[in-house]
Amino acid sequence: MLQNEITSEKRVFYVEDFQVFGERYGIDYRFPQLGDAQAIGSPVLQGDVEEMTLSSGISLTHSDVRVLQPYETTSRHSSPLYILMVLEGCVTLSLSDNEYAVRSGMAFISQLSEQQAMSARHDANSTLKTLSFGVYPDDAQRESLLDSLLAEWRALNTPTFLWQVPGFVLTGIQQAQQQGLSALSRKLLLKGPMYQLLGHGLYQLQQTSPCRPEQARLERVRCLLEQSPERDHTLAQLATLAAMSQSSLRGKFRKRYGCTLFEYLRDCRLALARRYLLEGYSVQQAAWMSGYQHATNFATAFRRRYGISPGSLRHSR
């Protein structure tokens, strides 16, 4: 069925292509729905992947793809600075026994090493637009401003961080993705937004340092919603966890993460339900296990979020 869906307009990446990527970048790939006999010649992605190195020393990869085959990755390379920014879709990352759902308009920053490997999960039938970039260890060509950022980040002692990207940075990145731009034009247009993204990320890191406990309490609330979306959360309980009034929590959470508390909870529940559907659970089971009491409400929210009914997704897996 996947072969019938592929058009000639976009490049198709097969399992064999991923094996080449793995050797080049130190990444292990797994295809949970494919056996060894099925792997050869199986399509995984359809779309565009562009790689470039900016003069600052940042290695950048832009992906605009549709996932045809679910796959998982584990990074084996080292980088003193790695950032994943999601422009569309959602990527689930695992690092040091913690799971992070990086959604559209959000960025994730971390340090990668053999001791701190990062894993990612990509679900089938999803569209992803991402920017990922890293800094190579001991790069002699790296700009001094980037070295200063690395030093400041190490001093803050925050190995991983997730934050909402401001609109002006998103606009700059979107302008750099216009059709018809030359490679040089794209590099020049991306350099500014990349530094803006780093500067805003550093500011957010400083805001969540131990001297800003309020931000840390908001992050506790966000992590609870992400890790246990199926629970029956109430605003009063979440406000108690954040040690602030209900009105303060509503306003500060929206300002910090770009959405309301319960919009974020809804997205976490739908992402969890989507995983259950792809694992073969019924629509009713997926709805109940992800925190929905009524399958009809779940189906409406699911279609609105993903553009497909939960039953159709389950059958297409």
PDB file of C-alpha atoms in Angstrom:
ATOM      1  CA  MET A   1       0.000   0.000   0.000  1.00  0.00           C
ATOM      2  CA  LEU A   2       2.860   2.366   0.787  1.00  0.00           C
ATOM      3  CA  GLN A   3       4.297   1.945  -2.682  1.00  0.00           C
ATOM      4  CA  ASN A   4       0.999   3.079  -4.218  1.00  0.00           C
ATOM      5  CA  GLU A   5       1.030   6.240  -2.131  1.00  0.00           C
ATOM      6  CA  ILE A   6       4.475   7.345  -3.306  1.00  0.00           C
ATOM      7  CA  THR A   7       4.596   9.967  -6.043  1.00  0.00           C
ATOM      8  CA  SER A   8       7.531  10.909  -8.233  1.00  0.00           C
ATOM      9  CA  GLU A   9       7.531  14.506  -6.990  1.00  0.00           C
ATOM     10  CA  LYS A  10       9.415  13.846  -3.781  1.00  0.00           C
ATOM     11  CA  ARG A  11      12.456  11.745  -3.060  1.00  0.00           C
ATOM     12  CA  VAL A  12      11.851   8.448  -1.289  1.00  0.00           C
ATOM     13  CA  PHE A  13      14.314   7.281   1.369  1.00  0.00           C
ATOM     14  CA  TYR A  14      14.621   3.524   1.841  1.00  0.00           C
ATOM     15  CA  VAL A  15      16.045   1.358   4.622  1.00  0.00           C
ATOM     16  CA  GLU A  16      19.299   1.162   2.656  1.00  0.00           C
ATOM     17  CA  ASP A  17      19.586   4.977   2.735  1.00  0.00           C
ATOM     18  CA  PHE A  18      19.218   4.955   6.497  1.00  0.00           C
ATOM     19  CA  GLN A  19      22.021   2.425   6.799  1.00  0.00           C
ATOM     20  CA  VAL A  20      24.274   4.883   4.963  1.00  0.00           C
ATOM     21  CA  PHE A  21      23.112   7.729   7.230  1.00  0.00           C
ATOM     22  CA  GLY A  22      23.843   5.597  10.282  1.00  0.00           C
ATOM     23  CA  GLU A  23      27.426   4.952   9.241  1.00  0.00           C
ATOM     24  CA  ARG A  24      28.002   8.602   8.388  1.00  0.00           C
ATOM     25  CA  TYR A  25      26.493  10.197  11.496  1.00  0.00           C
ATOM     26  CA  GLY A  26      26.792   7.512  14.172  1.00  0.00           C
ATOM     27  CA  ILE A  27      23.068   6.735  14.451  1.00  0.00           C
ATOM     28  CA  ASP A  28      21.425   3.349  15.025  1.00  0.00           C
ATOM     29  CA  TYR A  29      18.086   2.872  13.217  1.00  0.00           C
ATOM     30  CA  ARG A  30      15.348   0.392  14.074  1.00  0.00           C
ATOM     31  CA  PHE A  31      12.230  -0.454  12.063  1.00  0.00           C
ATOM     32  CA  PRO A  32       9.877  -2.213  14.524  1.00  0.00           C
ATOM     33  CA  GLN A  33       7.327  -3.341  11.914  1.00  0.00           C
ATOM     34  CA  LEU A  34       9.869  -4.783   9.474  1.00  0.00           C
ATOM     35  CA  GLY A  35      11.611  -8.123   9.678  1.00  0.00           C
ATOM     36  CA  ASP A  36      15.034  -8.717   8.168  1.00  0.00           C
ATOM     37  CA  ALA A  37      13.514 -10.106   4.971  1.00  0.00           C
ATOM     38  CA  GLN A  38      11.194  -7.089   4.585  1.00  0.00           C
ATOM     39  CA  ALA A  39      13.821  -4.430   5.265  1.00  0.00           C
ATOM     40  CA  ILE A  40      15.512  -4.485   1.852  1.00  0.00           C
ATOM     41  CA  GLY A  41      13.740  -2.102  -0.505  1.00  0.00           C
ATOM     42  CA  SER A  42      11.224  -0.843   2.081  1.00  0.00           C
ATOM     43  CA  PRO A  43      10.402   2.905   1.897  1.00  0.00           C
ATOM     44  CA  VAL A  44      10.694   4.867   5.140  1.00  0.00           C
ATOM     45  CA  LEU A  45      10.419   8.566   4.284  1.00  0.00           C
ATOM     46  CA  GLN A  46       9.189  10.661   1.385  1.00  0.00           C
ATOM     47  CA  GLY A  47      10.216  14.290   1.047  1.00  0.00           C
ATOM     48  CA  ASP A  48      13.234  16.585   1.181  1.00  0.00           C
ATOM     49  CA  VAL A  49      16.283  16.516   3.474  1.00  0.00           C
ATOM     50  CA  GLU A  50      18.846  19.302   3.141  1.00  0.00           C
ATOM     51  CA  GLU A  51      22.207  19.431   4.936  1.00  0.00           C
ATOM     52  CA  MET A  52      24.535  22.412   5.270  1.00  0.00           C
ATOM     53  CA  THR A  53      27.285  23.781   7.483  1.00  0.00           C
ATOM     54  CA  LEU A  54      27.050  27.438   8.482  1.00  0.00           C
ATOM     55  CA  SER A  55      30.179  29.580   8.807  1.00  0.00           C
ATOM     56  CA  SER A  56      29.644  29.772  12.570  1.00  0.00           C
ATOM     57  CA  GLY A  57      30.462  26.056  12.872  1.00  0.00           C
ATOM     58  CA  ILE A  58      26.864  24.851  13.136  1.00  0.00           C
ATOM     59  CA  SER A  59      25.951  21.736  11.153  1.00  0.00           C
ATOM     60  CA  LEU A  60      22.325  22.102  10.087  1.00  0.00           C
ATOM     61  CA  THR A  61      19.782  19.616   8.691  1.00  0.00           C
ATOM     62  CA  HIS A  62      16.365  20.703   7.408  1.00  0.00           C
ATOM     63  CA  SER A  63      13.766  17.960   6.886  1.00  0.00           C
ATOM     64  CA  ASP A  64      10.343  18.246   5.252  1.00  0.00           C
ATOM     65  CA  VAL A  65       9.117  14.659   5.064  1.00  0.00           C
ATOM     66  CA  ARG A  66       6.223  12.274   5.434  1.00  0.00           C
ATOM     67  CA  VAL A  67       6.909   9.186   7.534  1.00  0.00           C
ATOM     68  CA  LEU A  68       5.866   6.067   5.638  1.00  0.00           C
ATOM     69  CA  GLN A  69       7.314   3.462   7.987  1.00  0.00           C
ATOM     70  CA  PRO A  70       7.631   3.857  11.771  1.00  0.00           C
ATOM     71  CA  TYR A  71      11.235   3.960  12.876  1.00  0.00           C
ATOM     72  CA  GLU A  72      13.359   4.644  15.941  1.00  0.00           C
ATOM     73  CA  THR A  73      16.827   6.150  16.256  1.00  0.00           C
ATOM     74  CA  THR A  74      19.590   6.143  18.849  1.00  0.00           C
ATOM     75  CA  SER A  75      22.400   8.649  18.460  1.00  0.00           C
ATOM     76  CA  ARG A  76      25.940   7.404  19.140  1.00  0.00           C
ATOM     77  CA  HIS A  77      27.835  10.595  18.266  1.00  0.00           C
ATOM     78  CA  SER A  78      29.007  13.347  20.602  1.00  0.00           C
ATOM     79  CA  SER A  79      28.035  17.002  20.368  1.00  0.00           C
ATOM     80  CA  PRO A  80      28.547  19.732  22.991  1.00  0.00           C
ATOM     81  CA  LEU A  81      25.361  21.357  21.675  1.00  0.00           C
ATOM     82  CA  TYR A  82      22.431  19.738  19.869  1.00  0.00           C
ATOM     83  CA  ILE A  83      19.099  21.434  19.112  1.00  0.00           C
ATOM     84  CA  LEU A  84      15.977  20.011  17.505  1.00  0.00           C
ATOM     85  CA  MET A  85      13.330  22.500  16.412  1.00  0.00           C
ATOM     86  CA  VAL A  86       9.955  21.216  15.180  1.00  0.00           C
ATOM     87  CA  LEU A  87       8.159  23.368  12.625  1.00  0.00           C
ATOM     88  CA  GLU A  88       5.326  20.895  12.015  1.00  0.00           C
ATOM     89  CA  GLY A  89       4.406  17.590  13.652  1.00  0.00           C
ATOM     90  CA  CYS A  90       5.778  16.044  16.832  1.00  0.00           C
ATOM     91  CA  VAL A  91       8.976  14.145  17.686  1.00  0.00           C
ATOM     92  CA  THR A  92       9.243  12.056  20.860  1.00  0.00           C
ATOM     93  CA  LEU A  93      12.752  12.036  22.366  1.00  0.00           C
ATOM     94  CA  SER A  94      14.148   9.896  25.183  1.00  0.00           C
ATOM     95  CA  LEU A  95      17.225  10.950  27.114  1.00  0.00           C
ATOM     96  CA  SER A  96      18.509   9.761  30.500  1.00  0.00           C
ATOM     97  CA  ASP A  97      15.251   7.883  31.235  1.00  0.00           C
ATOM     98  CA  ASN A  98      13.187  11.023  30.532  1.00  0.00           C
ATOM     99  CA  GLU A  99      10.802  11.467  27.606  1.00  0.00           C
ATOM    100  CA  TYR A 100      10.194  14.748  25.785  1.00  0.00           C
ATOM    101  CA  ALA A 101       7.480  15.462  23.208  1.00  0.00           C
ATOM    102  CA  VAL A 102       8.782  18.242  20.957  1.00  0.00           C
ATOM    103  CA  ARG A 103       5.765  19.737  19.215  1.00  0.00           C
ATOM    104  CA  SER A 104       5.301  22.294  16.481  1.00  0.00           C
ATOM    105  CA  GLY A 105       6.894  25.620  17.457  1.00  0.00           C
ATOM    106  CA  MET A 106       9.063  24.106  20.192  1.00  0.00           C
ATOM    107  CA  ALA A 107      12.813  23.491  20.449  1.00  0.00           C
ATOM    108  CA  PHE A 108      14.833  20.979  22.451  1.00  0.00           C
ATOM    109  CA  ILE A 109      18.468  21.484  23.456  1.00  0.00           C
ATOM    110  CA  SER A 110      20.868  18.949  24.929  1.00  0.00           C
ATOM    111  CA  GLN A 111      24.428  17.690  25.030  1.00  0.00           C
ATOM    112  CA  LEU A 112      25.081  14.310  23.416  1.00  0.00           C
ATOM    113  CA  SER A 113      27.783  11.819  24.318  1.00  0.00           C
ATOM    114  CA  GLU A 114      28.345   8.092  24.680  1.00  0.00           C
ATOM    115  CA  GLN A 115      27.202   8.447  28.291  1.00  0.00           C
ATOM    116  CA  GLN A 116      24.118  10.467  27.321  1.00  0.00           C
ATOM    117  CA  ALA A 117      22.687   8.912  24.154  1.00  0.00           C
ATOM    118  CA  MET A 118      19.439  10.222  22.713  1.00  0.00           C
ATOM    119  CA  SER A 119      16.659   8.113  21.212  1.00  0.00           C
ATOM    120  CA  ALA A 120      13.780   9.304  19.032  1.00  0.00           C
ATOM    121  CA  ARG A 121      10.542   7.714  17.867  1.00  0.00           C
ATOM    122  CA  HIS A 122       8.812   8.602  14.583  1.00  0.00           C
ATOM    123  CA  ASP A 123       5.269   7.364  13.954  1.00  0.00           C
ATOM    124  CA  ALA A 124       3.987   6.390  10.517  1.00  0.00           C
ATOM    125  CA  ASN A 125       1.440   8.477   8.599  1.00  0.00           C
ATOM    126  CA  SER A 126       2.782  11.720  10.031  1.00  0.00           C
ATOM    127  CA  THR A 127       4.262  14.820   8.418  1.00  0.00           C
ATOM    128  CA  LEU A 128       7.408  16.304   9.921  1.00  0.00           C
ATOM    129  CA  LYS A 129       9.149  19.588   9.278  1.00  0.00           C
ATOM    130  CA  THR A 130      12.203  19.962  11.492  1.00  0.00           C
ATOM    131  CA  LEU A 131      15.481  21.791  11.852  1.00  0.00           C
ATOM    132  CA  SER A 132      18.217  20.005  13.743  1.00  0.00           C
ATOM    133  CA  PHE A 133      21.675  21.348  14.265  1.00  0.00           C
ATOM    134  CA  GLY A 134      24.713  20.464  16.254  1.00  0.00           C
ATOM    135  CA  VAL A 135      28.222  21.592  17.013  1.00  0.00           C
ATOM    136  CA  TYR A 136      31.129  19.251  16.420  1.00  0.00           C
ATOM    137  CA  PRO A 137      33.537  18.721  19.354  1.00  0.00           C
ATOM    138  CA  ASP A 138      36.867  20.581  19.103  1.00  0.00           C
ATOM    139  CA  ASP A 139      35.936  22.391  15.888  1.00  0.00           C
ATOM    140  CA  ALA A 140      38.790  24.807  15.142  1.00  0.00           C
ATOM    141  CA  GLN A 141      36.546  26.827  12.764  1.00  0.00           C
ATOM    142  CA  ARG A 142      33.917  27.568  15.399  1.00  0.00           C
ATOM    143  CA  GLU A 143      33.122  31.238  16.002  1.00  0.00           C
ATOM    144  CA  SER A 144      34.087  32.732  19.367  1.00  0.00           C
ATOM    145  CA  LEU A 145      30.481  33.798  20.010  1.00  0.00           C
ATOM    146  CA  LEU A 146      29.410  30.158  19.789  1.00  0.00           C
ATOM    147  CA  ASP A 147      32.207  29.151  22.173  1.00  0.00           C
ATOM    148  CA  SER A 148      30.953  31.766  24.630  1.00  0.00           C
ATOM    149  CA  LEU A 149      27.445  30.324  24.411  1.00  0.00           C
ATOM    150  CA  LEU A 150      28.750  26.809  25.132  1.00  0.00           C
ATOM    151  CA  ALA A 151      30.661  28.059  28.152  1.00  0.00           C
ATOM    152  CA  GLU A 152      27.609  29.898  29.498  1.00  0.00           C
ATOM    153  CA  TRP A 153      25.386  26.860  28.988  1.00  0.00           C
ATOM    154  CA  ARG A 154      27.827  24.568  30.828  1.00  0.00           C
ATOM    155  CA  ALA A 155      27.937  27.059  33.698  1.00  0.00           C
ATOM    156  CA  LEU A 156      24.132  26.903  34.023  1.00  0.00           C
ATOM    157  CA  ASN A 157      24.410  23.100  34.485  1.00  0.00           C
ATOM    158  CA  THR A 158      21.184  22.367  32.582  1.00  0.00           C
ATOM    159  CA  PRO A 159      21.896  19.316  30.411  1.00  0.00           C
ATOM    160  CA  THR A 160      18.491  19.287  28.649  1.00  0.00           C
ATOM    161  CA  PHE A 161      15.871  21.939  28.044  1.00  0.00           C
ATOM    162  CA  LEU A 162      12.589  22.314  26.120  1.00  0.00           C
ATOM    163  CA  TRP A 163      11.078  25.689  25.257  1.00  0.00           C
ATOM    164  CA  GLN A 164       8.611  27.525  23.027  1.00  0.00           C
ATOM    165  CA  VAL A 165      10.250  29.342  20.105  1.00  0.00           C
ATOM    166  CA  PRO A 166       9.129  32.980  19.691  1.00  0.00           C
ATOM    167  CA  GLY A 167       7.218  33.971  16.581  1.00  0.00           C
ATOM    168  CA  PHE A 168       9.873  36.297  15.157  1.00  0.00           C
ATOM    169  CA  VAL A 169      12.390  33.423  15.041  1.00  0.00           C
ATOM    170  CA  LEU A 170       9.865  31.126  13.345  1.00  0.00           C
ATOM    171  CA  THR A 171       9.163  33.822  10.746  1.00  0.00           C
ATOM    172  CA  GLY A 172      12.856  34.209   9.950  1.00  0.00           C
ATOM    173  CA  ILE A 173      13.307  30.471   9.511  1.00  0.00           C
ATOM    174  CA  GLN A 174      10.232  30.222   7.275  1.00  0.00           C
ATOM    175  CA  GLN A 175      11.596  32.991   5.048  1.00  0.00           C
ATOM    176  CA  ALA A 176      14.832  31.028   4.655  1.00  0.00           C
ATOM    177  CA  GLN A 177      12.838  28.024   3.394  1.00  0.00           C
ATOM    178  CA  GLN A 178      11.323  29.836   0.415  1.00  0.00           C
ATOM    179  CA  GLN A 179      11.411  28.034  -2.920  1.00  0.00           C
ATOM    180  CA  GLY A 180      13.986  29.168  -5.465  1.00  0.00           C
ATOM    181  CA  LEU A 181      16.675  30.352  -3.043  1.00  0.00           C
ATOM    182  CA  SER A 182      20.263  29.430  -3.816  1.00  0.00           C
ATOM    183  CA  ALA A 183      22.287  27.444  -1.279  1.00  0.00           C
ATOM    184  CA  LEU A 184      24.310  30.549  -0.368  1.00  0.00           C
ATOM    185  CA  SER A 185      21.188  32.692   0.084  1.00  0.00           C
ATOM    186  CA  ARG A 186      19.657  30.045   2.316  1.00  0.00           C
ATOM    187  CA  LYS A 187      22.789  29.862   4.470  1.00  0.00           C
ATOM    188  CA  LEU A 188      22.919  33.640   4.893  1.00  0.00           C
ATOM    189  CA  LEU A 189      19.217  33.849   5.737  1.00  0.00           C
ATOM    190  CA  LEU A 190      19.460  31.007   8.268  1.00  0.00           C
ATOM    191  CA  LYS A 191      22.491  32.282  10.144  1.00  0.00           C
ATOM    192  CA  GLY A 192      20.597  35.163  11.768  1.00  0.00           C
ATOM    193  CA  PRO A 193      17.577  33.113  12.970  1.00  0.00           C
ATOM    194  CA  MET A 194      19.904  30.386  14.268  1.00  0.00           C
ATOM    195  CA  TYR A 195      21.712  32.874  16.491  1.00  0.00           C
ATOM    196  CA  GLN A 196      18.367  34.350  17.542  1.00  0.00           C
ATOM    197  CA  LEU A 197      17.179  30.861  18.485  1.00  0.00           C
ATOM    198  CA  LEU A 198      20.363  30.251  20.502  1.00  0.00           C
ATOM    199  CA  GLY A 199      20.076  33.634  22.193  1.00  0.00           C
ATOM    200  CA  HIS A 200      16.440  33.072  23.132  1.00  0.00           C
ATOM    201  CA  GLY A 201      17.233  29.540  24.345  1.00  0.00           C
ATOM    202  CA  LEU A 202      20.038  30.876  26.543  1.00  0.00           C
ATOM    203  CA  TYR A 203      17.685  33.498  27.971  1.00  0.00           C
ATOM    204  CA  GLN A 204      15.080  30.835  28.770  1.00  0.00           C
ATOM    205  CA  LEU A 205      17.773  28.680  30.407  1.00  0.00           C
ATOM    206  CA  GLN A 206      18.803  31.602  32.585  1.00  0.00           C
ATOM    207  CA  GLN A 207      15.170  32.181  33.505  1.00  0.00           C
ATOM    208  CA  THR A 208      14.815  28.592  34.732  1.00  0.00           C
ATOM    209  CA  SER A 209      18.049  28.536  36.729  1.00  0.00           C
ATOM    210  CA  PRO A 210      17.791  27.842  40.510  1.00  0.00           C
ATOM    211  CA  CYS A 211      17.411  31.548  41.155  1.00  0.00           C
ATOM    212  CA  ARG A 212      14.080  31.462  39.250  1.00  0.00           C
ATOM    213  CA  PRO A 213      12.068  28.775  41.092  1.00  0.00           C
ATOM    214  CA  GLU A 214       8.772  29.919  39.524  1.00  0.00           C
ATOM    215  CA  GLN A 215       9.897  28.728  36.092  1.00  0.00           C
ATOM    216  CA  ALA A 216      11.003  25.417  37.560  1.00  0.00           C
ATOM    217  CA  ARG A 217       7.542  24.944  39.114  1.00  0.00           C
ATOM    218  CA  LEU A 218       5.880  25.586  35.761  1.00  0.00           C
ATOM    219  CA  GLU A 219       8.157  22.982  34.202  1.00  0.00           C
ATOM    220  CA  ARG A 220       7.088  20.462  36.868  1.00  0.00           C
ATOM    221  CA  VAL A 221       3.456  21.012  35.836  1.00  0.00           C
ATOM    222  CA  ARG A 222       4.284  20.615  32.143  1.00  0.00           C
ATOM    223  CA  CYS A 223       6.244  17.399  32.788  1.00  0.00           C
ATOM    224  CA  LEU A 224       3.367  15.956  34.830  1.00  0.00           C
ATOM    225  CA  LEU A 225       0.900  16.585  31.996  1.00  0.00           C
ATOM    226  CA  GLU A 226       3.263  15.099  29.429  1.00  0.00           C
ATOM    227  CA  GLN A 227       4.184  12.010  31.440  1.00  0.00           C
ATOM    228  CA  SER A 228       0.679  11.236  32.787  1.00  0.00           C
ATOM    229  CA  PRO A 229      -1.882  12.687  30.353  1.00  0.00           C
ATOM    230  CA  GLU A 230      -4.379   9.921  31.081  1.00  0.00           C
ATOM    231  CA  ARG A 231      -4.897  11.136  34.651  1.00  0.00           C
ATOM    232  CA  ASP A 232      -7.864  13.319  35.606  1.00  0.00           C
ATOM    233  CA  HIS A 233      -5.967  16.576  36.183  1.00  0.00           C
ATOM    234  CA  THR A 234      -7.756  19.552  37.711  1.00  0.00           C
ATOM    235  CA  LEU A 235      -6.692  23.176  37.672  1.00  0.00           C
ATOM    236  CA  ALA A 236      -6.776  23.284  41.479  1.00  0.00           C
ATOM    237  CA  GLN A 237      -4.376  20.325  41.804  1.00  0.00           C
ATOM    238  CA  LEU A 238      -1.999  21.722  39.183  1.00  0.00           C
ATOM    239  CA  ALA A 239      -2.019  25.136  40.860  1.00  0.00           C
ATOM    240  CA  THR A 240      -1.110  23.485  44.164  1.00  0.00           C
ATOM    241  CA  LEU A 241       1.797  21.708  42.465  1.00  0.00           C
ATOM    242  CA  ALA A 242       2.983  25.019  41.006  1.00  0.00           C
ATOM    243  CA  ALA A 243       2.522  26.819  44.352  1.00  0.00           C
ATOM    244  CA  MET A 244       0.544  29.631  42.728  1.00  0.00           C
ATOM    245  CA  SER A 245      -3.069  30.675  42.257  1.00  0.00           C
ATOM    246  CA  GLN A 246      -5.168  29.113  39.522  1.00  0.00           C
ATOM    247  CA  SER A 247      -5.375  32.372  37.549  1.00  0.00           C
ATOM    248  CA  SER A 248      -1.594  32.883  37.813  1.00  0.00           C
ATOM    249  CA  LEU A 249      -0.922  29.341  36.633  1.00  0.00           C
ATOM    250  CA  ARG A 250      -3.238  29.768  33.630  1.00  0.00           C
ATOM    251  CA  GLY A 251      -1.601  33.019  32.543  1.00  0.00           C
ATOM    252  CA  LYS A 252       2.010  32.078  33.219  1.00  0.00           C
ATOM    253  CA  PHE A 253       1.732  28.642  31.610  1.00  0.00           C
ATOM    254  CA  ARG A 254       0.328  30.167  28.409  1.00  0.00           C
ATOM    255  CA  LYS A 255       3.033  32.834  28.335  1.00  0.00           C
ATOM    256  CA  ARG A 256       5.776  30.275  28.957  1.00  0.00           C
ATOM    257  CA  TYR A 257       4.673  27.515  26.535  1.00  0.00           C
ATOM    258  CA  GLY A 258       2.468  29.306  23.995  1.00  0.00           C
ATOM    259  CA  CYS A 259      -0.741  27.371  24.743  1.00  0.00           C
ATOM    260  CA  THR A 260      -3.185  26.880  27.605  1.00  0.00           C
ATOM    261  CA  LEU A 261      -2.783  24.158  30.215  1.00  0.00           C
ATOM    262  CA  PHE A 262      -5.602  22.079  28.850  1.00  0.00           C
ATOM    263  CA  GLU A 263      -4.646  22.589  25.209  1.00  0.00           C
ATOM    264  CA  TYR A 264      -1.293  21.092  26.142  1.00  0.00           C
ATOM    265  CA  LEU A 265      -2.979  18.259  28.043  1.00  0.00           C
ATOM    266  CA  ARG A 266      -5.262  17.547  25.068  1.00  0.00           C
ATOM    267  CA  ASP A 267      -2.281  17.302  22.704  1.00  0.00           C
ATOM    268  CA  CYS A 268      -0.484  14.952  25.114  1.00  0.00           C
ATOM    269  CA  ARG A 269      -3.578  12.740  25.359  1.00  0.00           C
ATOM    270  CA  LEU A 270      -4.034  12.624  21.590  1.00  0.00           C
ATOM    271  CA  ALA A 271      -0.358  11.763  21.036  1.00  0.00           C
ATOM    272  CA  LEU A 272      -0.660   8.930  23.580  1.00  0.00           C
ATOM    273  CA  ALA A 273      -3.874   7.670  21.963  1.00  0.00           C
ATOM    274  CA  ARG A 274      -2.212   7.752  18.548  1.00  0.00           C
ATOM    275  CA  ARG A 275       0.550   5.466  19.810  1.00  0.00           C
ATOM    276  CA  TYR A 276      -2.046   3.054  21.230  1.00  0.00           C
ATOM    277  CA  LEU A 277      -3.904   2.965  17.900  1.00  0.00           C
ATOM    278  CA  LEU A 278      -0.689   2.229  16.008  1.00  0.00           C
ATOM    279  CA  GLU A 279       0.013  -0.587  18.481  1.00  0.00           C
ATOM    280  CA  GLY A 280      -3.333  -2.192  17.565  1.00  0.00           C
ATOM    281  CA  TYR A 281      -5.671  -1.139  20.383  1.00  0.00           C
ATOM    282  CA  SER A 282      -9.286  -0.395  19.492  1.00  0.00           C
ATOM    283  CA  VAL A 283     -10.573   3.174  19.266  1.00  0.00           C
ATOM    284  CA  GLN A 284     -12.514   2.718  22.507  1.00  0.00           C
ATOM    285  CA  GLN A 285      -9.458   1.310  24.306  1.00  0.00           C
ATOM    286  CA  ALA A 286      -7.156   4.050  23.023  1.00  0.00           C
ATOM    287  CA  ALA A 287      -9.638   6.726  24.104  1.00  0.00           C
ATOM    288  CA  TRP A 288     -10.078   5.300  27.587  1.00  0.00           C
ATOM    289  CA  MET A 289      -6.362   4.582  28.156  1.00  0.00           C
ATOM    290  CA  SER A 290      -5.409   8.140  27.172  1.00  0.00           C
ATOM    291  CA  GLY A 291      -7.901   9.849  29.470  1.00  0.00           C
ATOM    292  CA  TYR A 292     -11.051  10.266  27.350  1.00  0.00           C
ATOM    293  CA  GLN A 293     -14.331   9.107  28.868  1.00  0.00           C
ATOM    294  CA  HIS A 294     -16.312   9.313  25.627  1.00  0.00           C
ATOM    295  CA  ALA A 295     -15.072   7.877  22.337  1.00  0.00           C
ATOM    296  CA  THR A 296     -17.125  10.404  20.311  1.00  0.00           C
ATOM    297  CA  ASN A 297     -15.376  13.372  21.963  1.00  0.00           C
ATOM    298  CA  PHE A 298     -12.052  11.629  21.408  1.00  0.00           C
ATOM    299  CA  ALA A 299     -12.792  10.967  17.715  1.00  0.00           C
ATOM    300  CA  THR A 300     -13.742  14.607  17.109  1.00  0.00           C
ATOM    301  CA  ALA A 301     -10.588  15.933  18.793  1.00  0.00           C
ATOM    302  CA  PHE A 302      -8.401  13.360  17.025  1.00  0.00           C
ATOM    303  CA  ARG A 303      -9.696  14.235  13.563  1.00  0.00           C
ATOM    304  CA  ARG A 304      -9.287  17.933  14.259  1.00  0.00           C
ATOM    305  CA  ARG A 305      -5.670  17.388  15.388  1.00  0.00           C
ATOM    306  CA  TYR A 306      -4.456  14.866  12.784  1.00  0.00           C
ATOM    307  CA  GLY A 307      -6.879  15.273   9.868  1.00  0.00           C
ATOM    308  CA  ILE A 308      -7.853  11.586   9.958  1.00  0.00           C
ATOM    309  CA  SER A 309     -10.284   9.553  12.059  1.00  0.00           C
ATOM    310  CA  PRO A 310      -8.795   7.269  14.739  1.00  0.00           C
ATOM    311  CA  GLY A 311     -10.427   4.269  13.066  1.00  0.00           C
ATOM    312  CA  SER A 312      -8.815   5.092   9.720  1.00  0.00           C
ATOM    313  CA  LEU A 313      -5.402   5.432  11.337  1.00  0.00           C
ATOM    314  CA  ARG A 314      -5.797   2.110  13.121  1.00  0.00           C
ATOM    315  CA  HIS A 315      -6.720   0.316   9.897  1.00  0.00           C
ATOM    316  CA  SER A 316      -3.909   1.961   7.906  1.00  0.00           C
ATOM    317  CA  ARG A 317      -1.184   0.800  10.252  1.00  0.00           C
TER     318      ARG A 317
END
